[in-house]
CSV table of N, CA, C and O in Angstrom, one decimal:
chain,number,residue,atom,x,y,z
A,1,UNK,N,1.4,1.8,-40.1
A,1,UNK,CA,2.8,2.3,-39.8
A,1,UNK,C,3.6,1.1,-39.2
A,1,UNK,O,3.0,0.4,-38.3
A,2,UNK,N,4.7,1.0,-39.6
A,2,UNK,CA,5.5,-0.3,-39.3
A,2,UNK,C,6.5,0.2,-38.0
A,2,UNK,O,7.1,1.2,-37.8
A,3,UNK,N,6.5,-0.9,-37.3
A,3,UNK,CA,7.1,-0.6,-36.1
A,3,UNK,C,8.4,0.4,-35.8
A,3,UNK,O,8.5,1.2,-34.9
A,4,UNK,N,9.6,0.2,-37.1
A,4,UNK,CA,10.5,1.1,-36.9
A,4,UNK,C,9.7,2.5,-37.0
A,4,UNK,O,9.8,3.3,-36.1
A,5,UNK,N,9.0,2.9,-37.9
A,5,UNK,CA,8.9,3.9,-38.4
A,5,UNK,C,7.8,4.7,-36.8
A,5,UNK,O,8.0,5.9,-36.6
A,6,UNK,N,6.8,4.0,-36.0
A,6,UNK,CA,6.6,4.1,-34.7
A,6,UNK,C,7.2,5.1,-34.0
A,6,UNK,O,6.8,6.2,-33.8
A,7,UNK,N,8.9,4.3,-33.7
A,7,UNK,CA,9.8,5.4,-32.8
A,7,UNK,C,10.1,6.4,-33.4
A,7,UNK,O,10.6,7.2,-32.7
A,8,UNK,N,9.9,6.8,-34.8
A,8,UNK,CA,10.5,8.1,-34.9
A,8,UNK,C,9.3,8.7,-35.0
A,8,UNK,O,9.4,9.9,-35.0
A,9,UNK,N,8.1,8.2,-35.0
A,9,UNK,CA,6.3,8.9,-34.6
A,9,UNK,C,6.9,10.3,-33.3
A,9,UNK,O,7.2,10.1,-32.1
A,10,UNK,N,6.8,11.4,-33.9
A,10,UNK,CA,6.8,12.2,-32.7
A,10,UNK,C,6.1,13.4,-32.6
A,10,UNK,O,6.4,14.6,-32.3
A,11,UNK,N,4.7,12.7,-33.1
A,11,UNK,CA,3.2,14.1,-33.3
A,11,UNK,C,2.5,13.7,-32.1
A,11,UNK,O,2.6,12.7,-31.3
A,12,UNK,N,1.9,14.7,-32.2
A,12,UNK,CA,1.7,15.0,-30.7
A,12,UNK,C,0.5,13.6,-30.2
A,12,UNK,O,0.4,13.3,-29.0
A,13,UNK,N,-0.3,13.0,-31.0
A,13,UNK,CA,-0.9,11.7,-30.5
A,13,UNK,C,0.3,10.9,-29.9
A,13,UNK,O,0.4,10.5,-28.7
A,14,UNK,N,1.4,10.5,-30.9
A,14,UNK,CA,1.8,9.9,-30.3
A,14,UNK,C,3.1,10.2,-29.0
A,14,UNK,O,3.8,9.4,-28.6
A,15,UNK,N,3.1,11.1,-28.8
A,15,UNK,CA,3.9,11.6,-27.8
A,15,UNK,C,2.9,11.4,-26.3
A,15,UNK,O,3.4,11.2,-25.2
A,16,UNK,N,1.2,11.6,-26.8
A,16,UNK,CA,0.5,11.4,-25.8
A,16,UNK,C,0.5,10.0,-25.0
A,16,UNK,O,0.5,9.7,-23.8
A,17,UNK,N,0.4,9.0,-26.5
A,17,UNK,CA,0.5,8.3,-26.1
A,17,UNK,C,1.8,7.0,-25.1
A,17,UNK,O,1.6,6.1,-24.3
A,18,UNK,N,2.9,7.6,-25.8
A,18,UNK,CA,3.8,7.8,-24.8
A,18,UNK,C,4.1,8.1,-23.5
A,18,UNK,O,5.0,7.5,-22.8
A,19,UNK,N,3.2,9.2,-23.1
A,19,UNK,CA,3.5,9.6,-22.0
A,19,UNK,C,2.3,9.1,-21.1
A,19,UNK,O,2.2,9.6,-19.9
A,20,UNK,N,1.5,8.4,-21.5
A,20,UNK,CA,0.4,7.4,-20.6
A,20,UNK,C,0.9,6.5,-20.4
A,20,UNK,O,1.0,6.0,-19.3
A,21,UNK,N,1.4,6.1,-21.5
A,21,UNK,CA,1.9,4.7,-21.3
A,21,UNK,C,3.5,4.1,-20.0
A,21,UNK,O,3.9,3.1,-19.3
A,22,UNK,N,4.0,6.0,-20.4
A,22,UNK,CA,5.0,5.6,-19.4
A,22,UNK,C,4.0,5.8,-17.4
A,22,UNK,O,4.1,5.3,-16.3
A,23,UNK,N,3.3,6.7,-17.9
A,23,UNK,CA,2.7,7.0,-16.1
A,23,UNK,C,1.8,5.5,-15.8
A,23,UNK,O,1.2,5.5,-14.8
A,24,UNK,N,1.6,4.7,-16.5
A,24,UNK,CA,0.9,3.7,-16.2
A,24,UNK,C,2.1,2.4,-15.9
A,24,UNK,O,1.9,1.3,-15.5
A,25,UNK,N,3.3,2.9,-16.4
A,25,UNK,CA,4.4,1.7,-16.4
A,25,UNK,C,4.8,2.2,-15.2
A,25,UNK,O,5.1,1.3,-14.3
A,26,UNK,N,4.8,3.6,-14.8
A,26,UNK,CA,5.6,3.8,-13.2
A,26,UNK,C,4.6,3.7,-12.1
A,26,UNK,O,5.1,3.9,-11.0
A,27,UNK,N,3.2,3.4,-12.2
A,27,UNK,CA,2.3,3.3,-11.5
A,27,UNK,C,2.2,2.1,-11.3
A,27,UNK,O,1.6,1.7,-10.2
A,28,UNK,N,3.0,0.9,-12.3
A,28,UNK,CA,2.4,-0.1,-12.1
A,28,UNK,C,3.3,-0.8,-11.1
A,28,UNK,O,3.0,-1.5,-10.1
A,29,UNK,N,4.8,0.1,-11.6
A,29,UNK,CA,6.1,-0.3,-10.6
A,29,UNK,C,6.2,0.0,-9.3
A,29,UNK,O,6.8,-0.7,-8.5
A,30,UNK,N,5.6,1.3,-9.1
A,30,UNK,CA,5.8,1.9,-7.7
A,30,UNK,C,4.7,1.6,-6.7
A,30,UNK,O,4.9,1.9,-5.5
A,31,UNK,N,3.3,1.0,-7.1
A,31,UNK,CA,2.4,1.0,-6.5
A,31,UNK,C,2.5,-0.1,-5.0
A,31,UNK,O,2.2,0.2,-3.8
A,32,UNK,N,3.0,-1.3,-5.5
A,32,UNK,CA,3.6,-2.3,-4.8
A,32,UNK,C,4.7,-1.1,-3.2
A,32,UNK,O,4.4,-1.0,-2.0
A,33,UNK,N,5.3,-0.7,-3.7
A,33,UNK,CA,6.6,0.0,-2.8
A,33,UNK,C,5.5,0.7,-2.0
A,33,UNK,O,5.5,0.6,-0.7
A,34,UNK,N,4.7,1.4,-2.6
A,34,UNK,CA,4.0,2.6,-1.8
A,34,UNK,C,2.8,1.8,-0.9
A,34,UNK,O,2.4,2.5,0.1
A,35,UNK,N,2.4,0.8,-1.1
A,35,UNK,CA,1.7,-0.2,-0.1
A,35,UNK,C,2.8,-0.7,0.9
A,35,UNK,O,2.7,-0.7,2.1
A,36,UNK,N,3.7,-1.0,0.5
A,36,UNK,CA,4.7,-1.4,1.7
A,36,UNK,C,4.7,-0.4,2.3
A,36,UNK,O,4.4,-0.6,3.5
A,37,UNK,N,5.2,1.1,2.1
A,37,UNK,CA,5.4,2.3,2.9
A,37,UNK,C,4.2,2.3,4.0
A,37,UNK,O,4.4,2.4,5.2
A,38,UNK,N,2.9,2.0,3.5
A,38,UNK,CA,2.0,2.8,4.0
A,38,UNK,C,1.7,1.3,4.6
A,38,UNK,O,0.5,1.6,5.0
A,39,UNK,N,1.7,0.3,4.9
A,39,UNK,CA,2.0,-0.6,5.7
A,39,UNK,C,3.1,-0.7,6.8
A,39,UNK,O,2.9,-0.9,8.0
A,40,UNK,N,4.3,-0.5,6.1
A,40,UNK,CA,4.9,0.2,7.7
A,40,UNK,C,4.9,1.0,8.2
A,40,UNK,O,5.5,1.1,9.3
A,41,UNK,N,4.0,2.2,7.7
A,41,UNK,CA,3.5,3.4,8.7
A,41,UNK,C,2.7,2.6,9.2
A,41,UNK,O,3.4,2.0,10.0
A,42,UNK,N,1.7,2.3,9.3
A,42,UNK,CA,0.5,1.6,10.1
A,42,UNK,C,0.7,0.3,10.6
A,42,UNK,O,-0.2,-0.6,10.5
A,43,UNK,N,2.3,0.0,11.2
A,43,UNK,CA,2.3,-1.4,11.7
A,43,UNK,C,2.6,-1.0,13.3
A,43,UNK,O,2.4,-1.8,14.2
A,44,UNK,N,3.1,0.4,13.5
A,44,UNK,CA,3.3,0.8,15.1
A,44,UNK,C,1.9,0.9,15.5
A,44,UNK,O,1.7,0.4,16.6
A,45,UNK,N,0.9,1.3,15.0
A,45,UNK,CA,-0.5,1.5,15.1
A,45,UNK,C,-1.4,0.1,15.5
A,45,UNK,O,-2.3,0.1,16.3
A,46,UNK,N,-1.0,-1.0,14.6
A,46,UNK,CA,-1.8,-2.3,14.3
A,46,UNK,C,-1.1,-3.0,15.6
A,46,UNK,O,-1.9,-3.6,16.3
A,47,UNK,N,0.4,-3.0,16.0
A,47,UNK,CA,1.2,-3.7,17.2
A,47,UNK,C,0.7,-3.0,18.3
A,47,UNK,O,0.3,-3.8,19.2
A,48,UNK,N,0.6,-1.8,18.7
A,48,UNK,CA,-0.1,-0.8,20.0
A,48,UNK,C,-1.7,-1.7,20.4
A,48,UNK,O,-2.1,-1.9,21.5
A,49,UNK,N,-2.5,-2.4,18.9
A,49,UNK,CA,-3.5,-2.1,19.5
A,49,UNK,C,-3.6,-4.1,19.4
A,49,UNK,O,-4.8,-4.4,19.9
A,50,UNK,N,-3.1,-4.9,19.1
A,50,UNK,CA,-3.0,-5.8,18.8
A,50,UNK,C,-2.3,-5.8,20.6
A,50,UNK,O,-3.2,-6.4,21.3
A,51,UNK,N,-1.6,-5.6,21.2
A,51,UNK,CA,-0.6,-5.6,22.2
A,51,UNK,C,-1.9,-5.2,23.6
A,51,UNK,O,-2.1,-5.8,24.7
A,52,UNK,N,-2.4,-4.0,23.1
A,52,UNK,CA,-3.8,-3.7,23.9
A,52,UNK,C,-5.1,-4.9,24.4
A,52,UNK,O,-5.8,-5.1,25.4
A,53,UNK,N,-5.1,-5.5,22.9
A,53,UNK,CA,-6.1,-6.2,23.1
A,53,UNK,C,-5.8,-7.8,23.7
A,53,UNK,O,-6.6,-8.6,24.1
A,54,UNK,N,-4.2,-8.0,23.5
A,54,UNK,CA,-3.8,-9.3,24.0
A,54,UNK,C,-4.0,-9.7,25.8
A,54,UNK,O,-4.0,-10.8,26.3
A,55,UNK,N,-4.1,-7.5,26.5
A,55,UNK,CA,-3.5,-7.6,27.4
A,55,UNK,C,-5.0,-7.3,28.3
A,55,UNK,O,-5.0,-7.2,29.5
A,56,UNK,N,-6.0,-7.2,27.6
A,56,UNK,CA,-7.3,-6.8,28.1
A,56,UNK,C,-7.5,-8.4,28.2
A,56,UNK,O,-7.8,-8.8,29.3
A,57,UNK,N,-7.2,-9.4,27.1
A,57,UNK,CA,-7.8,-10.7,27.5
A,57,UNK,C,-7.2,-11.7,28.5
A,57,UNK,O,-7.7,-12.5,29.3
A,58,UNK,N,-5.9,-11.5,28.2
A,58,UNK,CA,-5.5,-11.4,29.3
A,58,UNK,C,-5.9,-11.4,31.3
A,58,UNK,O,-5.9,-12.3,32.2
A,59,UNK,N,-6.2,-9.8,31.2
A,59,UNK,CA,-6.6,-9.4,32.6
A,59,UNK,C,-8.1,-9.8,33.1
A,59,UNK,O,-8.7,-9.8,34.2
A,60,UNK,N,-8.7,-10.3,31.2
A,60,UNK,CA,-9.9,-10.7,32.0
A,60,UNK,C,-10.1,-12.6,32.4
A,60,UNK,O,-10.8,-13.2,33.2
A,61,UNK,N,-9.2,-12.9,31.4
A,61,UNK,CA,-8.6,-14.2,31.8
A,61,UNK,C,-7.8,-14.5,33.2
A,61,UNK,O,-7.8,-15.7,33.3
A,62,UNK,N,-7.3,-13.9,34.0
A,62,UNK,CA,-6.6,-14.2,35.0
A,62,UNK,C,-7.3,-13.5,36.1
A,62,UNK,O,-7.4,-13.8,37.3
A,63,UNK,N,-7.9,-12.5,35.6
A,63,UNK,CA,-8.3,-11.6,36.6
A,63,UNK,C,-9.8,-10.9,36.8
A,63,UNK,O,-10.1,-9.7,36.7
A,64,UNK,N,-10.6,-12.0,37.0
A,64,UNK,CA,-12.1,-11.9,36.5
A,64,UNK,C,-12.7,-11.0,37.3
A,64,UNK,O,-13.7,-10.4,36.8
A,65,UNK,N,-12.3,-10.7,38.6
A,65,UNK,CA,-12.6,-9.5,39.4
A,65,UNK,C,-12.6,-8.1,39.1
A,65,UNK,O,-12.8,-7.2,39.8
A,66,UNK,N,-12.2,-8.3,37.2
A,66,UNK,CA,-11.9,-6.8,36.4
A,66,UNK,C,-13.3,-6.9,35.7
A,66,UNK,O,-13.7,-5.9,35.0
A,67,UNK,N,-14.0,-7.9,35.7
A,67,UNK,CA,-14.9,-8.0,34.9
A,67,UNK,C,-15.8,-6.6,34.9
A,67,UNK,O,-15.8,-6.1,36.0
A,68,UNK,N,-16.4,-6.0,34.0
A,68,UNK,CA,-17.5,-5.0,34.5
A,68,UNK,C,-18.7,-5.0,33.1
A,68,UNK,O,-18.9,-5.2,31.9
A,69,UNK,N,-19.3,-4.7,34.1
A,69,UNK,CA,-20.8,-4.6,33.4
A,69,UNK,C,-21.1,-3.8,32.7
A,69,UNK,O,-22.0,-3.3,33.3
A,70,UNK,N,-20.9,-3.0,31.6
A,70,UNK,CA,-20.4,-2.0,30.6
A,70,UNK,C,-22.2,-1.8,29.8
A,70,UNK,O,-22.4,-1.1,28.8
């Protein structure tokens, strides 16, 4: 089957195949965006604990009298 004759292909294989083809074209586009989303959800979480841990070394650096035997 020659390419023009393709687009007017509208049995149900190839409609299948159309419609993978398109969920795999918007998977390929959106997936990028949806890692950013879910990266800026989890950057107040990563700064809280990043901010935690700067301030423990911190107090054990200036303030060794915090030391404990854990």
């Amino acid at each position: 089957m020659g390419l023009i004759d393709s687009w007017f292909d509208f049995g149900a294989e190839r409609i299948a195949e159309l419609k993978n083809s398109g969920y795999e074209d918007a998977k390929r586009c959106l997936m990028p965006i949806m890692e950013t989303f879910s990266t800026l959800k989890n950057q107040p979480q990563s700064l809280d604990g990043l901010v935690n841990s700067t301030q423990r070394l911190f107090n054990l650096h200036c303030k060794p009298e915090l030391i404990t035997d854990k």
